[in-house]
Amino acid sequence: MTGQYESLGDENLLTLIAHGDKEALECFYERFSTQVFSLARYMLKDEAIAEEIAQDVFLAVWQKAGTFKANRGSPKGWLMSIAHHRVIDHVRSAKRARASMDRMAQEMASMEMLYQVRTEDEAFRSIERQEIAKALQTIPEAQRTVILMSYFQGYSQSEIAEILEQPLGTVKTRIRLGMQKLRSIFKNEAALSP
Amino acid sequence: MNCKDIEALIPAYALDALSPEDEQAVERHLDECSWCSGQARILRDAASTLSLAVDQEPPHPRVLTGVKKRIAADEAAAETSTERPPGRFRRRPLSVIGAFVYAGALMALLLLGGVLAFTLRTSGQMDNLHEANAGLTQQVTDLQQHNSALSDELNSLMHHNSEMGERVTMLHQESSEVNADVDELVSGNEALYEQVDALADSGKEMMNVLRTQQSIVYMLTLPGTHVLKLESDSGAAQGNLMMNLDQRWCVFVATGLHTPPHNHQYNVWLRRDRHEYLVAVLAIDEMGWGQVLIVPEMPMAEYHWVGVSVEPAEDASLQGRRGDLVLWGEISLADPLYPGIPRAGSR
């Protein structure tokens, strides 16, 4: 890949991709494939399927780059939205024993790992992760739970209400308040982005 | 749905936690409303940042290879679909005559091609101009589209502005209602304060009465206390004069008295050497009960008569007793240490 692409912004890369520039796609892939693949692998707990999803996502970028609207979000936000959608579709289509409390407990324990900063862990040495983990720690537990359940486990707000045996309005409020806090914390999102 | 409804859904939309119906409704609105789109953008970006919270590991190189292969396969499939049907230009062996005919035709074509090339060369500039013109036309079209998009955005902003204006008006109205409620509460509170003050005053009065009653009871139980029962015309009014042992003071208690006429009061008199002295004003309650402490200038043994009369409230002391007597009695305290039973009688 030539260095000229690396100096381009994400939006410019998408414009070139929309005009059929494969090197631009490759550059875009280099920038974001780790984030896409890691999210898919975490949510699906299956490396092979995560690779398939990552392929689907970047093929979709190739095919739909022309539909990107800057007023809807940043290129990264758009890409991660596609990736998240794909993963959730896969999660929801799979048969899941949602009623199993053991499974729930396991998943919750898994999520707890997300926001516990473990500096001895090599993976946690990235500045972004530490910042995000700290940000999640500042959110009240009830709000953090519904955000993690919806984003990382693909539950809709109605499903969360059912699982947690809480009124739907309560879940909506928790999501709203939690996201407002995340928004204010991630205000300087550029500092966290790779 | 209006902006307010959508705003409530955007956080869950950013997390992909909405039902498909709600998600579609939000996306329809975002297409039309730039303000809500801005909100969605911010929350989408915040949500995408969450994905960095998991272990970050690059995918195997085969993923990129797979993407490239699939793109190549897509392109090949697209090209195949636009190719001409096979067999249309199938080759056949040429004869000698045929070869001459083809050669002649080829020469003619080359000649014709030369003429055409010359013509095209001269008309090339025209083509360039046409191309430039088409480019400009395209730019104008693009600008018109951009203008239209900006106009839509402006309309959307104006629409949103109008909604915000309505909300502000509504908030103002709610605020004034709340202010009115607060005013009402304040006035209610003031009324309550007045009641509390009145109750406190009443309480003080009650305490005074109780203390007096306590004093009276205490006095009645003291040995040597002298009680003089007064007389009246009607019998309904009753009065007792309780004198203490050293005769320095006494308590007068009356009951059954009528409320005095307007601007009138009950005066208590003591008589000594044919002179009557106003020693107290007796206030009564609505039950006709009243009591007053009398501290005369001289010891009680110096006085021989007590009376209560109704007098005008003003200057009664200057004018002396003129009103009707309602209670009266003679005081007889020859030996204050061993007081006899006093005689009641003459006015």
Coordinates of C-alpha atoms in Angstrom, one line a residue:
Chain A
M1 CA 0.0 0.0 0.0
T2 CA 1.3 3.4 -0.8
G3 CA 1.8 6.1 1.8
Q4 CA -0.5 8.6 0.1
Y5 CA -3.6 6.7 1.3
E6 CA -2.5 6.7 4.9
S7 CA -2.4 10.5 4.9
L8 CA -6.1 10.6 3.8
G9 CA -8.9 11.1 6.2
D10 CA -11.6 8.4 6.7
E11 CA -14.2 10.3 4.7
N12 CA -11.9 10.7 1.8
L13 CA -11.0 7.1 1.8
L14 CA -14.7 6.2 1.6
T15 CA -15.1 8.6 -1.3
L16 CA -12.3 6.8 -3.2
I17 CA -13.8 3.4 -2.3
A18 CA -17.1 4.6 -3.7
H19 CA -15.3 5.3 -7.0
G20 CA -13.8 1.7 -7.0
D21 CA -10.4 2.4 -5.5
K22 CA -9.2 -1.0 -4.1
E23 CA -6.1 0.5 -2.4
A24 CA -8.3 2.9 -0.5
L25 CA -10.4 -0.1 0.7
E26 CA -7.2 -1.8 1.8
C27 CA -6.1 1.3 3.7
F28 CA -9.6 1.5 5.3
Y29 CA -9.3 -2.2 6.2
E30 CA -5.9 -1.7 7.8
R31 CA -7.4 1.1 9.9
F32 CA -10.5 -0.6 11.2
S33 CA -10.3 -4.4 10.7
T34 CA -8.9 -5.0 14.1
Q35 CA -11.8 -3.2 15.8
V36 CA -14.4 -4.9 13.6
F37 CA -12.9 -8.4 14.1
S38 CA -12.4 -8.0 17.8
L39 CA -16.0 -6.9 18.4
A40 CA -17.3 -9.8 16.4
R41 CA -15.0 -12.3 18.0
Y42 CA -16.0 -11.0 21.5
M43 CA -19.7 -11.0 20.8
L44 CA -19.8 -14.3 19.0
K45 CA -17.2 -16.2 20.9
D46 CA -16.2 -17.9 17.6
E47 CA -13.1 -16.8 15.6
A48 CA -14.2 -18.4 12.3
I49 CA -17.6 -16.8 12.3
A50 CA -16.0 -13.5 13.4
E51 CA -13.7 -13.7 10.3
E52 CA -16.7 -14.3 8.1
I53 CA -18.5 -11.3 9.6
A54 CA -15.4 -9.1 9.1
Q55 CA -15.3 -10.2 5.4
D56 CA -19.0 -9.4 5.0
V57 CA -18.5 -6.0 6.6
F58 CA -15.7 -4.9 4.4
L59 CA -17.4 -6.2 1.3
A60 CA -20.4 -4.1 2.4
V61 CA -18.1 -1.1 2.7
W62 CA -16.9 -1.8 -0.9
Q63 CA -20.5 -2.0 -2.1
K64 CA -22.1 0.7 -0.1
A65 CA -19.4 3.4 0.4
G66 CA -21.4 5.7 -1.8
T67 CA -24.4 5.6 0.6
F68 CA -22.3 6.9 3.6
K69 CA -23.9 10.1 4.9
A70 CA -21.6 12.3 6.9
N71 CA -24.5 13.8 8.8
R72 CA -25.4 10.4 10.3
G73 CA -22.0 9.8 11.9
S74 CA -18.3 9.5 11.4
P75 CA -17.0 6.8 9.0
K76 CA -15.8 4.8 11.9
G77 CA -19.3 5.1 13.5
W78 CA -20.9 4.1 10.3
L79 CA -18.5 1.1 9.8
M80 CA -19.0 -0.1 13.4
S81 CA -22.7 0.3 13.0
I82 CA -22.6 -2.0 10.0
A83 CA -20.4 -4.4 11.9
H84 CA -22.6 -4.3 15.0
H85 CA -25.7 -4.9 13.0
R86 CA -24.2 -7.9 11.3
V87 CA -23.1 -9.4 14.5
I88 CA -26.5 -8.8 16.2
D89 CA -28.3 -10.3 13.2
H90 CA -26.1 -13.4 13.7
V91 CA -26.6 -13.5 17.4
R92 CA -30.4 -13.1 17.1
S93 CA -30.7 -15.7 14.5
A94 CA -28.8 -18.2 16.6
K95 CA -30.8 -20.3 19.0
R96 CA -30.1 -19.0 22.5
A97 CA -31.1 -20.4 25.8
R98 CA -32.1 -17.0 27.1
A99 CA -34.0 -18.3 30.0
S100 CA -31.0 -20.0 31.5
M101 CA -29.9 -18.0 34.5
D102 CA -26.5 -19.9 34.5
R103 CA -25.9 -18.6 31.0
M104 CA -26.9 -15.1 32.0
A105 CA -24.6 -15.2 35.0
Q106 CA -21.7 -16.4 32.8
E107 CA -22.3 -13.6 30.4
M108 CA -22.6 -11.0 33.1
A109 CA -19.3 -12.3 34.6
S110 CA -17.8 -12.0 31.2
M111 CA -19.0 -8.5 30.8
E112 CA -17.7 -7.5 34.2
M113 CA -14.2 -8.2 32.8
L114 CA -14.7 -5.4 30.4
Y115 CA -14.6 -2.6 32.8
Q116 CA -12.2 -4.0 35.4
V117 CA -8.9 -2.4 34.6
R118 CA -6.1 -5.0 34.9
T119 CA -2.9 -3.3 34.3
E120 CA -0.9 -6.5 34.5
D121 CA -2.8 -7.8 31.4
E122 CA -1.0 -7.0 28.2
A123 CA -4.2 -6.4 26.4
F124 CA -5.3 -3.7 28.9
R125 CA -2.2 -1.7 28.4
S126 CA -3.7 0.2 25.5
I127 CA -4.6 3.7 26.6
E128 CA -7.9 3.6 24.8
R129 CA -9.0 0.5 26.7
Q130 CA -8.0 1.9 30.0
E131 CA -9.9 5.1 29.3
I132 CA -13.0 3.3 28.3
A133 CA -12.8 0.9 31.2
K134 CA -12.6 3.9 33.5
A135 CA -15.4 5.6 31.8
L136 CA -17.6 2.5 32.2
Q137 CA -16.7 2.4 35.9
T138 CA -18.1 5.9 36.4
I139 CA -21.6 4.9 35.2
P140 CA -24.0 3.5 37.8
E141 CA -24.1 -0.3 37.7
A142 CA -27.8 -0.5 36.7
Q143 CA -27.1 1.8 33.7
R144 CA -23.9 0.0 32.8
T145 CA -25.6 -3.4 32.8
V146 CA -28.3 -2.4 30.3
I147 CA -25.7 -0.7 28.0
L148 CA -23.4 -3.7 28.0
M149 CA -26.3 -6.1 27.5
S150 CA -27.6 -4.2 24.5
Y151 CA -24.3 -3.4 22.9
F152 CA -22.2 -6.5 23.5
Q153 CA -24.9 -9.1 23.8
G154 CA -27.4 -7.8 21.2
Y155 CA -30.4 -7.7 23.5
S156 CA -33.2 -5.3 22.6
Q157 CA -34.6 -3.0 25.3
S158 CA -37.7 -5.2 25.5
E159 CA -35.6 -8.3 26.0
I160 CA -33.5 -6.6 28.6
A161 CA -36.7 -5.6 30.5
E162 CA -37.9 -9.2 30.4
I163 CA -34.6 -10.7 31.5
L164 CA -34.0 -8.2 34.3
E165 CA -37.7 -8.3 35.3
Q166 CA -37.8 -4.5 35.2
P167 CA -40.4 -2.3 33.6
L168 CA -39.6 -1.3 30.0
G169 CA -39.7 2.3 30.9
T170 CA -37.0 1.8 33.6
V171 CA -34.7 0.1 31.0
K172 CA -35.3 2.9 28.5
T173 CA -34.5 5.5 31.2
R174 CA -31.3 3.6 32.2
I175 CA -30.1 3.4 28.6
R176 CA -30.8 7.0 28.0
L177 CA -29.0 8.2 31.2
G178 CA -26.1 5.8 30.7
M179 CA -25.6 6.9 27.1
Q180 CA -25.8 10.6 28.1
K181 CA -23.0 10.0 30.5
L182 CA -21.0 8.0 28.0
R183 CA -21.5 10.8 25.5
S184 CA -20.1 13.4 27.9
I185 CA -17.2 11.2 28.8
F186 CA -16.4 10.3 25.2
K187 CA -16.8 14.0 24.1
N188 CA -13.2 14.1 23.2
E189 CA -13.7 10.9 21.3
A190 CA -10.8 11.7 18.9
A191 CA -8.4 11.2 21.8
L192 CA -9.7 7.7 22.3
S193 CA -9.8 6.7 18.7
P194 CA -6.9 4.9 17.2
Chain B
M1 CA -43.3 11.0 15.8
N2 CA -41.9 14.4 16.6
C3 CA -38.3 15.4 17.6
K4 CA -39.1 14.8 21.3
D5 CA -40.2 11.2 20.7
I6 CA -37.2 10.5 18.5
E7 CA -34.8 12.0 21.0
A8 CA -36.0 9.5 23.6
L9 CA -35.3 6.6 21.2
I10 CA -31.9 7.8 19.9
P11 CA -29.8 6.3 22.8
A12 CA -31.2 2.8 22.2
Y13 CA -31.0 3.4 18.4
A14 CA -27.2 4.1 18.8
L15 CA -26.9 0.7 20.7
D16 CA -29.0 -1.2 18.1
A17 CA -31.4 -2.0 20.9
L18 CA -34.6 -0.8 19.2
S19 CA -37.3 -3.0 17.7
P20 CA -37.3 -3.0 13.9
E21 CA -40.4 -0.8 13.7
D22 CA -38.9 1.8 16.0
E23 CA -35.6 1.7 14.2
Q24 CA -37.3 2.4 10.9
A25 CA -39.2 5.2 12.4
V26 CA -36.0 6.8 13.8
E27 CA -34.2 6.4 10.4
R28 CA -37.1 8.0 8.5
H29 CA -37.0 11.0 10.9
L30 CA -33.2 11.3 10.7
D31 CA -33.5 11.6 6.9
E32 CA -35.6 14.7 7.4
C33 CA -34.2 16.2 10.6
S34 CA -30.6 17.4 10.7
W35 CA -30.7 18.3 14.4
C36 CA -31.7 14.8 15.5
S37 CA -29.2 13.4 13.0
G38 CA -26.5 15.3 14.8
Q39 CA -27.7 13.8 18.1
A40 CA -27.7 10.3 16.6
R41 CA -24.2 10.9 15.2
I42 CA -22.8 11.8 18.6
L43 CA -24.3 8.8 20.3
R44 CA -23.5 6.4 17.4
D45 CA -19.8 7.5 17.7
A46 CA -20.0 7.0 21.5
A47 CA -21.4 3.5 21.0
S48 CA -18.8 2.6 18.5
T49 CA -16.1 3.7 21.0
L50 CA -17.5 1.0 23.3
S51 CA -16.2 -1.6 20.9
L52 CA -12.7 -0.7 21.9
A53 CA -13.3 -2.0 25.3
V54 CA -12.8 -5.6 24.2
D55 CA -9.4 -7.3 23.5
Q56 CA -8.1 -5.9 20.3
E57 CA -6.5 -8.4 17.9
P58 CA -6.0 -8.0 14.2
P59 CA -7.7 -10.6 12.0
H60 CA -5.8 -13.3 10.2
P61 CA -4.5 -12.1 6.7
R62 CA -6.8 -14.6 5.1
V63 CA -9.7 -12.2 5.9
L64 CA -8.3 -9.5 3.7
T65 CA -7.5 -12.1 1.0
G66 CA -11.1 -13.3 1.3
V67 CA -12.4 -9.8 0.9
K68 CA -10.3 -9.3 -2.2
K69 CA -11.4 -12.6 -3.7
R70 CA -15.1 -11.8 -3.1
I71 CA -14.7 -8.4 -4.7
A72 CA -12.9 -10.0 -7.7
A73 CA -15.7 -12.6 -7.9
D74 CA -18.3 -9.9 -7.9
E75 CA -16.5 -8.0 -10.6
A76 CA -16.1 -11.1 -12.7
A77 CA -19.8 -11.9 -12.3
A78 CA -20.7 -8.4 -13.4
E79 CA -18.5 -8.6 -16.4
T80 CA -19.8 -11.9 -17.5
S81 CA -23.3 -10.6 -17.4
T82 CA -22.4 -7.8 -19.9
E83 CA -20.4 -10.0 -22.3
R84 CA -21.8 -10.9 -25.8
P85 CA -23.2 -14.4 -26.3
P86 CA -20.5 -16.9 -27.2
G87 CA -20.2 -18.1 -30.9
R88 CA -21.3 -14.9 -32.6
F89 CA -17.8 -14.3 -34.2
R90 CA -16.9 -17.9 -34.8
R91 CA -13.9 -18.2 -37.2
R92 CA -14.1 -20.0 -40.6
P93 CA -11.2 -20.8 -43.1
L94 CA -10.8 -18.1 -45.9
S95 CA -10.6 -18.9 -49.7
V96 CA -8.1 -17.0 -52.0
I97 CA -10.9 -14.9 -53.6
G98 CA -12.3 -14.3 -50.2
A99 CA -8.9 -13.1 -49.1
F100 CA -8.7 -10.6 -52.0
V101 CA -12.2 -9.4 -51.2
Y102 CA -11.3 -9.0 -47.6
A103 CA -8.1 -7.2 -48.6
G104 CA -9.9 -4.8 -50.9
A105 CA -12.5 -4.2 -48.2
L106 CA -9.8 -3.6 -45.7
M107 CA -8.1 -1.0 -48.0
A108 CA -11.4 0.8 -48.6
L109 CA -12.0 0.8 -44.9
L110 CA -8.5 2.3 -44.2
L111 CA -9.1 5.0 -46.8
L112 CA -12.4 5.7 -45.3
G113 CA -10.9 5.7 -41.9
G114 CA -8.3 8.3 -43.0
V115 CA -11.0 10.6 -44.2
L116 CA -13.0 10.1 -41.0
A117 CA -9.9 10.7 -38.9
F118 CA -9.4 14.0 -40.6
T119 CA -13.0 14.9 -40.1
L120 CA -12.9 13.8 -36.5
R121 CA -9.7 15.7 -35.8
T122 CA -11.4 18.9 -37.0
S123 CA -14.5 18.1 -35.0
G124 CA -12.4 17.0 -32.0
Q125 CA -12.5 20.5 -30.6
M126 CA -16.2 20.5 -30.9
D127 CA -16.3 17.3 -28.9
N128 CA -14.1 18.8 -26.3
L129 CA -16.4 21.8 -26.0
H130 CA -19.4 19.5 -25.8
E131 CA -17.6 17.5 -23.1
A132 CA -16.8 20.7 -21.2
N133 CA -20.3 21.8 -21.6
A134 CA -21.6 18.5 -20.3
G135 CA -19.2 18.8 -17.4
L136 CA -20.5 22.3 -16.6
T137 CA -24.1 21.1 -16.9
Q138 CA -23.3 18.3 -14.5
Q139 CA -21.8 20.8 -12.1
V140 CA -24.9 23.0 -12.3
T141 CA -27.0 19.9 -11.6
D142 CA -24.8 19.0 -8.7
L143 CA -25.0 22.5 -7.3
Q144 CA -28.8 22.5 -7.7
Q145 CA -29.0 19.2 -5.8
H146 CA -26.7 20.6 -3.1
N147 CA -28.8 23.7 -3.0
S148 CA -32.0 21.6 -2.6
A149 CA -30.3 19.6 0.1
L150 CA -29.3 22.7 2.0
S151 CA -32.9 24.1 1.5
D152 CA -34.2 20.8 3.0
E153 CA -31.8 21.1 5.9
L154 CA -32.9 24.7 6.5
N155 CA -36.5 23.7 6.5
S156 CA -35.8 21.0 8.9
L157 CA -33.9 23.4 11.2
M158 CA -36.8 25.9 11.0
H159 CA -39.2 23.1 11.8
H160 CA -37.1 22.1 14.8
N161 CA -36.7 25.7 15.8
S162 CA -40.5 26.0 15.8
E163 CA -40.9 22.9 17.9
M164 CA -38.3 24.2 20.4
G165 CA -40.1 27.5 20.5
E166 CA -43.3 25.7 21.4
R167 CA -41.5 23.7 24.1
V168 CA -40.0 26.9 25.5
T169 CA -43.5 28.5 25.5
M170 CA -44.9 25.4 27.3
L171 CA -42.1 25.5 29.8
H172 CA -42.8 29.2 30.4
Q173 CA -46.4 28.4 31.0
E174 CA -45.5 25.5 33.4
S175 CA -43.1 27.8 35.1
S176 CA -45.8 30.5 35.7
E177 CA -48.2 27.8 37.0
V178 CA -45.5 26.6 39.4
N179 CA -44.9 30.2 40.5
A180 CA -48.7 30.5 41.1
D181 CA -48.6 27.3 43.2
V182 CA -45.6 28.6 45.1
D183 CA -47.4 31.9 45.8
E184 CA -50.4 30.0 47.0
L185 CA -48.3 27.8 49.2
V186 CA -46.5 30.9 50.6
S187 CA -49.8 32.6 51.5
G188 CA -51.1 29.3 52.9
N189 CA -47.9 29.0 54.9
E190 CA -48.4 32.6 56.2
A191 CA -52.0 31.7 57.3
L192 CA -50.6 28.7 59.1
Y193 CA -48.0 30.9 60.8
E194 CA -50.8 33.2 62.0
Q195 CA -52.7 30.2 63.3
V196 CA -49.6 28.9 65.0
D197 CA -49.0 32.4 66.6
A198 CA -52.6 32.5 67.7
L199 CA -52.3 29.0 69.2
A200 CA -49.1 30.1 70.9
D201 CA -50.9 33.1 72.4
S202 CA -53.8 31.0 73.4
G203 CA -51.4 28.5 74.9
K204 CA -49.8 31.4 76.9
E205 CA -53.2 32.5 78.1
M206 CA -54.0 28.9 79.1
M207 CA -50.8 28.7 81.0
N208 CA -51.5 31.9 82.9
V209 CA -55.0 30.6 83.7
L210 CA -53.5 27.3 84.9
R211 CA -50.9 29.1 87.0
T212 CA -53.6 31.3 88.6
Q213 CA -55.7 28.2 89.2
Q214 CA -52.7 26.5 90.7
S215 CA -52.2 29.6 92.9
I216 CA -55.8 29.6 94.0
V217 CA -55.7 25.9 94.8
Y218 CA -52.5 26.4 96.6
M219 CA -54.0 29.3 98.5
L220 CA -57.1 27.4 99.4
T221 CA -55.0 24.6 100.9
L222 CA -53.0 27.0 103.0
P223 CA -54.0 27.2 106.7
G224 CA -55.3 30.6 107.7
T225 CA -56.6 31.5 104.3
H226 CA -59.8 33.5 104.6
V227 CA -62.6 33.0 102.0
L228 CA -65.4 35.5 101.8
K229 CA -68.5 34.6 99.8
L230 CA -70.2 37.6 98.2
E231 CA -73.8 38.1 97.6
S232 CA -75.8 39.1 94.5
D233 CA -79.4 40.0 93.5
S234 CA -79.9 37.2 91.0
G235 CA -78.1 34.4 92.6
A236 CA -76.7 33.4 89.3
A237 CA -73.6 35.6 89.8
Q238 CA -71.3 34.3 92.5
G239 CA -68.1 35.6 93.9
N240 CA -65.4 34.6 96.4
L241 CA -62.7 36.7 97.9
M242 CA -59.7 34.7 99.1
M243 CA -57.4 36.6 101.4
N244 CA -54.0 35.2 102.4
L245 CA -52.7 35.1 105.9
D246 CA -50.7 38.3 105.9
Q247 CA -53.5 40.2 104.3
R248 CA -51.2 41.8 101.8
W249 CA -53.1 40.5 98.8
C250 CA -56.1 38.5 97.9
V251 CA -57.7 36.8 94.9
F252 CA -61.2 37.6 93.7
V253 CA -63.0 34.9 91.7
A254 CA -66.4 35.4 90.1
T255 CA -68.7 33.3 88.0
G256 CA -72.1 33.6 86.3
L257 CA -71.6 37.2 85.4
H258 CA -73.2 38.6 82.2
T259 CA -71.0 40.1 79.5
P260 CA -70.9 43.9 80.3
P261 CA -72.5 46.3 77.8
H262 CA -70.3 47.8 75.1
N263 CA -67.5 50.0 76.5
H264 CA -68.3 48.9 80.1
Q265 CA -66.4 46.7 82.5
Y266 CA -66.6 45.2 86.0
N267 CA -64.7 47.3 88.6
V268 CA -63.8 45.9 92.0
W269 CA -64.0 48.3 95.0
L270 CA -62.8 48.2 98.5
R271 CA -64.3 50.5 101.1
R272 CA -62.5 52.0 104.1
D273 CA -63.8 54.9 106.2
R274 CA -66.7 55.6 103.8
H275 CA -64.4 55.9 100.9
E276 CA -64.4 53.4 98.1
Y277 CA -61.2 52.6 96.2
L278 CA -61.0 51.0 92.8
V279 CA -58.6 48.1 93.3
A280 CA -59.0 46.0 90.2
V281 CA -60.8 45.6 86.9
L282 CA -62.4 42.1 86.5
A283 CA -62.2 40.6 83.1
I284 CA -64.6 37.7 82.4
D285 CA -64.6 35.1 79.7
E286 CA -67.5 34.0 77.5
M287 CA -68.7 31.6 80.3
G288 CA -68.9 34.6 82.7
W289 CA -65.9 33.5 84.7
G290 CA -63.1 35.7 85.8
Q291 CA -60.5 36.2 88.5
V292 CA -58.2 39.0 89.5
L293 CA -55.4 39.5 92.0
I294 CA -55.9 42.4 94.3
V295 CA -53.0 44.1 96.1
P296 CA -54.5 46.9 98.2
E297 CA -52.5 49.8 99.6
M298 CA -53.4 48.9 103.1
P299 CA -53.7 45.5 104.8
M300 CA -57.1 43.9 104.1
A301 CA -58.1 44.2 107.8
E302 CA -58.3 48.0 107.2
Y303 CA -61.2 47.5 104.7
H304 CA -64.7 46.5 105.7
W305 CA -66.5 46.1 102.4
V306 CA -65.9 44.8 98.9
G307 CA -68.1 45.3 95.8
V308 CA -68.2 44.7 92.1
S309 CA -70.1 47.2 89.8
V310 CA -70.6 47.8 86.1
E311 CA -68.9 51.0 85.0
P312 CA -68.0 52.8 81.8
A313 CA -64.6 51.7 80.7
E314 CA -63.2 55.3 80.5
D315 CA -62.3 57.3 83.6
A316 CA -64.1 55.1 86.0
S317 CA -61.5 55.6 88.7
L318 CA -61.9 59.4 88.5
Q319 CA -65.6 59.3 88.8
G320 CA -66.0 56.8 91.6
R321 CA -68.5 54.0 91.7
R322 CA -71.8 55.0 90.0
G323 CA -72.9 51.8 88.2
D324 CA -75.0 49.0 89.6
L325 CA -73.5 46.6 92.0
V326 CA -73.6 42.9 90.9
L327 CA -71.7 41.4 93.9
W328 CA -70.9 42.7 97.3
G329 CA -70.0 41.6 100.9
E330 CA -68.7 42.9 104.2
I331 CA -65.2 42.1 105.4
S332 CA -64.7 41.2 109.0
L333 CA -61.2 40.4 110.0
A334 CA -60.8 41.3 113.6
D335 CA -58.0 38.8 114.2
P336 CA -56.3 37.9 111.0
L337 CA -54.6 34.9 112.7
Y338 CA -58.0 33.5 113.7
P339 CA -60.5 34.9 111.2
G340 CA -64.2 34.4 111.9
I341 CA -66.7 33.7 109.3
P342 CA -67.4 37.0 107.6
R343 CA -70.8 38.4 107.4
A344 CA -72.3 39.1 104.1
G345 CA -74.9 41.7 103.7
S346 CA -75.1 45.5 103.5
R347 CA -74.2 47.4 100.4

